[in-house]
Amino acid sequence: DGGITQSPKYLFRKEGQNVTLSCEQNLNHDAMYWYRQDPGQGLRLIYYSQIVNDFQKGDIAEGYSVSREKKESFPLTVTSAQKNPTAFYLCASSMNRGTEAFFGQGTRLTVV
Amino acid sequence: QKEVEQNSGPLSVPEGAIASLNCTYSDRGSQSFFWYRQYSGKSPELIMSIYSNGDKEDGRFTAQLNKASQYVSLLIRDSQPSDSATYLCAVTRGDSSYKLIFGSGTRLLVRP
């Protein structure tokens, strides 16, 4: 069953901790994206990757890091440097740049 | 000026009416345009993609693109209460980055 899998669905983090959000796709897509959504807001681009071993900062990359060691995987680490990490995090992928992007189910991160 | 602008709404229409959702974008070089539907608490799902000027129809949905005016719209015919959601416009930036940028969304309410 092809698709994009994000895990976990809910995540709680203590202040000062780093956490890693998982995103895996089996669609053979080249491009992958991470977005952040705050309540009542649109999606803001954190990082994106168009090919393996390459990624670029989006508009709000500070306090986040990513890796793209495999085509199928694009994990996002929310570091302690991110001051307001509580949000809904969405991972997406597309066949290649400029084509339709499809989303995973999202991870809701809460700082406690 | 935001790269992708949408009226936040809510846009309220009676059941069976045509709902018209609008989006403007600032990058004249943008090549790819998408409409997503997002239900509360869920991830966005792709409704329509459009790449060239004119209209593109898919069932009850019609996307319209006017690159000269930097304007893209979505028409929903025979609106149903199940269409009540937030509609997100997304545009691929026209430079080599191909960043996928989202508007903040328009909330649509379809009254039974």
mmCIF file of N, CA, C and O in Angstrom, chain A residues 9 33 35 37 40-45 48 50 56-59 88 90 97-106 108, chain B residues 2-3 32 34 36 38 41-46 48-49 51 56 88 92-93 96-105:
data_model
loop_
_atom_site.group_PDB
_atom_site.id
_atom_site.type_symbol
_atom_site.label_atom_id
_atom_site.label_comp_id
_atom_site.label_asym_id
_atom_site.label_seq_id
_atom_site.Cartn_x
_atom_site.Cartn_y
_atom_site.Cartn_z
ATOM 1 N N LYS A 9 2.218 9.820 15.819
ATOM 2 C CA LYS A 9 1.107 10.722 15.526
ATOM 3 C C LYS A 9 1.071 11.866 16.545
ATOM 4 O O LYS A 9 0.779 13.004 16.208
ATOM 5 N N TYR A 33 9.391 17.110 1.661
ATOM 6 C CA TYR A 33 9.224 18.415 2.298
ATOM 7 C C TYR A 33 8.789 18.249 3.753
ATOM 8 O O TYR A 33 8.083 17.307 4.087
ATOM 9 N N TYR A 35 6.769 20.680 6.625
ATOM 10 C CA TYR A 35 6.039 21.915 6.901
ATOM 11 C C TYR A 35 5.617 21.944 8.359
ATOM 12 O O TYR A 35 5.432 20.914 8.996
ATOM 13 N N GLN A 37 2.544 23.716 10.791
ATOM 14 C CA GLN A 37 1.269 24.411 10.781
ATOM 15 C C GLN A 37 0.873 24.755 12.211
ATOM 16 O O GLN A 37 0.785 23.875 13.065
ATOM 17 N N GLY A 40 -4.969 27.579 13.003
ATOM 18 C CA GLY A 40 -5.592 28.609 12.187
ATOM 19 C C GLY A 40 -4.682 29.214 11.135
ATOM 20 O O GLY A 40 -5.044 30.224 10.519
ATOM 21 N N GLN A 41 -3.527 28.615 10.931
ATOM 22 C CA GLN A 41 -2.553 29.162 9.989
ATOM 23 C C GLN A 41 -2.335 28.231 8.813
ATOM 24 O O GLN A 41 -2.736 27.067 8.831
ATOM 25 N N GLY A 42 -1.667 28.766 7.795
ATOM 26 C CA GLY A 42 -1.286 27.935 6.666
ATOM 27 C C GLY A 42 -0.037 27.132 6.971
ATOM 28 O O GLY A 42 0.403 27.047 8.123
ATOM 29 N N LEU A 43 0.533 26.534 5.929
ATOM 30 C CA LEU A 43 1.732 25.711 6.079
ATOM 31 C C LEU A 43 2.976 26.548 5.810
ATOM 32 O O LEU A 43 3.039 27.270 4.808
ATOM 33 N N ARG A 44 3.953 26.402 6.682
ATOM 34 C CA ARG A 44 5.224 27.108 6.474
ATOM 35 C C ARG A 44 6.327 26.079 6.243
ATOM 36 O O ARG A 44 6.452 25.118 6.999
ATOM 37 N N LEU A 45 7.142 26.319 5.231
ATOM 38 C CA LEU A 45 8.156 25.361 4.804
ATOM 39 C C LEU A 45 9.371 25.412 5.717
ATOM 40 O O LEU A 45 9.973 26.483 5.906
ATOM 41 N N TYR A 48 13.378 21.236 2.660
ATOM 42 C CA TYR A 48 12.959 20.380 1.565
ATOM 43 C C TYR A 48 14.190 19.750 0.926
ATOM 44 O O TYR A 48 15.309 20.255 1.044
ATOM 45 N N GLN A 50 15.361 17.657 -2.762
ATOM 46 C CA GLN A 50 14.952 17.270 -4.122
ATOM 47 C C GLN A 50 15.603 15.967 -4.561
ATOM 48 O O GLN A 50 15.129 15.303 -5.484
ATOM 49 N N GLN A 56 17.666 21.663 1.338
ATOM 50 C CA GLN A 56 17.753 23.118 1.434
ATOM 51 C C GLN A 56 16.835 23.641 2.531
ATOM 52 O O GLN A 56 15.791 23.046 2.822
ATOM 53 N N LYS A 57 17.235 24.753 3.092
ATOM 54 C CA LYS A 57 16.403 25.406 4.095
ATOM 55 C C LYS A 57 15.167 26.013 3.452
ATOM 56 O O LYS A 57 15.231 26.545 2.351
ATOM 57 N N GLY A 58 14.072 25.934 4.200
ATOM 58 C CA GLY A 58 12.879 26.636 3.800
ATOM 59 C C GLY A 58 12.841 27.999 4.466
ATOM 60 O O GLY A 58 13.879 28.605 4.740
ATOM 61 N N ASP A 59 11.645 28.457 4.771
ATOM 62 C CA ASP A 59 11.481 29.803 5.313
ATOM 63 C C ASP A 59 11.643 29.893 6.826
ATOM 64 O O ASP A 59 11.837 30.983 7.360
ATOM 65 N N PHE A 88 1.733 21.419 14.538
ATOM 66 C CA PHE A 88 1.394 20.246 13.725
ATOM 67 C C PHE A 88 2.430 20.174 12.603
ATOM 68 O O PHE A 88 2.582 21.133 11.840
ATOM 69 N N LEU A 90 3.977 18.440 9.223
ATOM 70 C CA LEU A 90 3.513 17.690 8.056
ATOM 71 C C LEU A 90 4.669 17.409 7.112
ATOM 72 O O LEU A 90 5.438 18.314 6.770
ATOM 73 N N ARG A 97 10.577 17.822 -8.469
ATOM 74 C CA ARG A 97 10.273 19.199 -8.119
ATOM 75 C C ARG A 97 9.235 19.777 -9.081
ATOM 76 O O ARG A 97 9.269 19.521 -10.276
ATOM 77 N N GLY A 98 8.298 20.505 -8.522
ATOM 78 C CA GLY A 98 7.274 21.151 -9.325
ATOM 79 C C GLY A 98 6.050 20.314 -9.599
ATOM 80 O O GLY A 98 5.110 20.795 -10.239
ATOM 81 N N THR A 99 6.025 19.075 -9.145
ATOM 82 C CA THR A 99 4.855 18.231 -9.377
ATOM 83 C C THR A 99 4.015 18.098 -8.108
ATOM 84 O O THR A 99 4.382 18.605 -7.058
ATOM 85 N N GLU A 100 2.907 17.381 -8.228
ATOM 86 C CA GLU A 100 1.956 17.286 -7.119
ATOM 87 C C GLU A 100 2.596 16.673 -5.884
ATOM 88 O O GLU A 100 3.278 15.654 -5.969
ATOM 89 N N ALA A 101 2.343 17.287 -4.733
ATOM 90 C CA ALA A 101 2.865 16.786 -3.470
ATOM 91 C C ALA A 101 1.742 16.134 -2.674
ATOM 92 O O ALA A 101 0.606 16.618 -2.668
ATOM 93 N N PHE A 102 2.086 15.049 -1.989
ATOM 94 C CA PHE A 102 1.134 14.306 -1.180
ATOM 95 C C PHE A 102 1.646 14.268 0.251
ATOM 96 O O PHE A 102 2.852 14.157 0.486
ATOM 97 N N PHE A 103 0.698 14.325 1.192
ATOM 98 C CA PHE A 103 1.056 14.475 2.587
ATOM 99 C C PHE A 103 0.872 13.203 3.410
ATOM 100 O O PHE A 103 -0.004 12.374 3.118
ATOM 101 N N GLY A 104 1.704 13.076 4.428
ATOM 102 C CA GLY A 104 1.479 12.099 5.471
ATOM 103 C C GLY A 104 0.398 12.595 6.417
ATOM 104 O O GLY A 104 -0.169 13.680 6.235
ATOM 105 N N GLN A 105 0.119 11.825 7.453
ATOM 106 C CA GLN A 105 -0.970 12.147 8.379
ATOM 107 C C GLN A 105 -0.579 13.188 9.423
ATOM 108 O O GLN A 105 -1.439 13.691 10.130
ATOM 109 N N GLY A 106 0.701 13.492 9.513
ATOM 110 C CA GLY A 106 1.126 14.545 10.423
ATOM 111 C C GLY A 106 1.517 14.042 11.801
ATOM 112 O O GLY A 106 1.087 12.974 12.248
ATOM 113 N N ARG A 108 1.676 15.663 15.719
ATOM 114 C CA ARG A 108 1.337 16.802 16.574
ATOM 115 C C ARG A 108 2.307 16.807 17.751
ATOM 116 O O ARG A 108 2.293 15.901 18.580
ATOM 117 N N LYS B 2 2.743 38.804 1.053
ATOM 118 C CA LYS B 2 2.905 37.371 1.107
ATOM 119 C C LYS B 2 3.050 36.804 -0.296
ATOM 120 O O LYS B 2 2.500 37.341 -1.250
ATOM 121 N N GLU B 3 3.785 35.687 -0.398
ATOM 122 C CA GLU B 3 3.983 35.082 -1.711
ATOM 123 C C GLU B 3 2.695 34.527 -2.283
ATOM 124 O O GLU B 3 2.445 34.595 -3.488
ATOM 125 N N SER B 32 3.714 25.908 -11.332
ATOM 126 C CA SER B 32 2.826 24.836 -10.874
ATOM 127 C C SER B 32 1.920 25.371 -9.775
ATOM 128 O O SER B 32 2.382 26.080 -8.874
ATOM 129 N N PHE B 34 -1.578 24.418 -7.194
ATOM 130 C CA PHE B 34 -2.316 23.300 -6.606
ATOM 131 C C PHE B 34 -3.369 23.824 -5.627
ATOM 132 O O PHE B 34 -3.181 24.856 -4.978
ATOM 133 N N TYR B 36 -5.513 22.298 -2.303
ATOM 134 C CA TYR B 36 -5.642 21.238 -1.323
ATOM 135 C C TYR B 36 -6.850 21.528 -0.433
ATOM 136 O O TYR B 36 -7.188 22.687 -0.165
ATOM 137 N N GLN B 38 -8.312 20.711 3.438
ATOM 138 C CA GLN B 38 -7.870 20.265 4.753
ATOM 139 C C GLN B 38 -9.041 20.323 5.722
ATOM 140 O O GLN B 38 -9.561 21.402 6.012
ATOM 141 N N GLY B 41 -7.926 19.254 11.901
ATOM 142 C CA GLY B 41 -7.145 18.222 12.570
ATOM 143 C C GLY B 41 -6.522 17.193 11.654
ATOM 144 O O GLY B 41 -5.830 16.289 12.119
ATOM 145 N N LYS B 42 -6.760 17.324 10.348
ATOM 146 C CA LYS B 42 -6.237 16.347 9.382
ATOM 147 C C LYS B 42 -5.170 16.985 8.497
ATOM 148 O O LYS B 42 -4.963 18.189 8.515
ATOM 149 N N SER B 43 -4.513 16.152 7.718
ATOM 150 C CA SER B 43 -3.508 16.669 6.792
ATOM 151 C C SER B 43 -4.166 17.079 5.477
ATOM 152 O O SER B 43 -5.266 16.626 5.153
ATOM 153 N N PRO B 44 -3.531 17.936 4.710
ATOM 154 C CA PRO B 44 -4.111 18.385 3.436
ATOM 155 C C PRO B 44 -4.167 17.246 2.424
ATOM 156 O O PRO B 44 -3.276 16.391 2.374
ATOM 157 N N GLU B 45 -5.215 17.271 1.597
ATOM 158 C CA GLU B 45 -5.320 16.318 0.499
ATOM 159 C C GLU B 45 -5.451 17.087 -0.808
ATOM 160 O O GLU B 45 -6.161 18.087 -0.901
ATOM 161 N N LEU B 46 -4.764 16.617 -1.813
ATOM 162 C CA LEU B 46 -4.735 17.287 -3.110
ATOM 163 C C LEU B 46 -6.080 17.148 -3.815
ATOM 164 O O LEU B 46 -6.630 16.052 -3.913
ATOM 165 N N MET B 48 -6.769 19.496 -6.854
ATOM 166 C CA MET B 48 -6.538 19.852 -8.247
ATOM 167 C C MET B 48 -5.113 20.353 -8.426
ATOM 168 O O MET B 48 -4.541 20.979 -7.540
ATOM 169 N N SER B 49 -4.576 20.111 -9.603
ATOM 170 C CA SER B 49 -3.330 20.721 -10.024
ATOM 171 C C SER B 49 -3.571 21.372 -11.379
ATOM 172 O O SER B 49 -4.377 20.887 -12.173
ATOM 173 N N TYR B 51 -1.302 23.668 -14.518
ATOM 174 C CA TYR B 51 0.027 24.107 -14.917
ATOM 175 C C TYR B 51 0.002 25.138 -16.049
ATOM 176 O O TYR B 51 1.012 25.785 -16.322
ATOM 177 N N LYS B 56 -9.415 23.885 -15.828
ATOM 178 C CA LYS B 56 -9.250 22.439 -15.745
ATOM 179 C C LYS B 56 -10.358 21.907 -14.854
ATOM 180 O O LYS B 56 -10.518 22.370 -13.733
ATOM 181 N N LEU B 88 -6.547 25.208 0.717
ATOM 182 C CA LEU B 88 -5.208 25.788 0.647
ATOM 183 C C LEU B 88 -4.744 25.871 -0.801
ATOM 184 O O LEU B 88 -4.823 24.892 -1.541
ATOM 185 N N THR B 92 4.384 26.674 -6.771
ATOM 186 C CA THR B 92 5.820 26.379 -6.827
ATOM 187 C C THR B 92 6.573 27.622 -7.261
ATOM 188 O O THR B 92 6.243 28.219 -8.293
ATOM 189 N N ARG B 93 7.559 28.002 -6.484
ATOM 190 C CA ARG B 93 8.336 29.194 -6.797
ATOM 191 C C ARG B 93 9.018 29.043 -8.148
ATOM 192 O O ARG B 93 9.441 27.945 -8.520
ATOM 193 N N SER B 96 15.056 28.370 -9.356
ATOM 194 C CA SER B 96 15.555 26.994 -9.417
ATOM 195 C C SER B 96 15.253 26.192 -8.160
ATOM 196 O O SER B 96 15.418 24.987 -8.128
ATOM 197 N N SER B 97 14.772 26.881 -7.102
ATOM 198 C CA SER B 97 14.509 26.173 -5.858
ATOM 199 C C SER B 97 13.275 25.282 -5.944
ATOM 200 O O SER B 97 13.198 24.269 -5.257
ATOM 201 N N TYR B 98 12.297 25.672 -6.759
ATOM 202 C CA TYR B 98 11.030 24.939 -6.859
ATOM 203 C C TYR B 98 10.375 24.751 -5.502
ATOM 204 O O TYR B 98 9.670 23.769 -5.267
ATOM 205 N N LYS B 99 10.589 25.705 -4.594
ATOM 206 C CA LYS B 99 9.913 25.610 -3.293
ATOM 207 C C LYS B 99 8.407 25.609 -3.489
ATOM 208 O O LYS B 99 7.878 26.368 -4.302
ATOM 209 N N LEU B 100 7.712 24.784 -2.705
ATOM 210 C CA LEU B 100 6.259 24.712 -2.738
ATOM 211 C C LEU B 100 5.729 25.549 -1.583
ATOM 212 O O LEU B 100 5.902 25.185 -0.418
ATOM 213 N N ILE B 101 5.098 26.673 -1.921
ATOM 214 C CA ILE B 101 4.677 27.657 -0.927
ATOM 215 C C ILE B 101 3.153 27.661 -0.836
ATOM 216 O O ILE B 101 2.463 27.685 -1.867
ATOM 217 N N PHE B 102 2.664 27.684 0.397
ATOM 218 C CA PHE B 102 1.221 27.627 0.636
ATOM 219 C C PHE B 102 0.679 28.975 1.086
ATOM 220 O O PHE B 102 1.362 29.740 1.776
ATOM 221 N N GLY B 103 -0.567 29.241 0.706
ATOM 222 C CA GLY B 103 -1.305 30.337 1.295
ATOM 223 C C GLY B 103 -1.838 29.920 2.652
ATOM 224 O O GLY B 103 -1.708 28.761 3.065
ATOM 225 N N SER B 104 -2.464 30.864 3.347
ATOM 226 C CA SER B 104 -2.953 30.575 4.692
ATOM 227 C C SER B 104 -4.316 29.891 4.698
ATOM 228 O O SER B 104 -4.784 29.473 5.750
ATOM 229 N N GLY B 105 -4.936 29.779 3.512
ATOM 230 C CA GLY B 105 -6.166 29.015 3.409
ATOM 231 C C GLY B 105 -7.428 29.841 3.532
ATOM 232 O O GLY B 105 -7.440 30.896 4.181
#
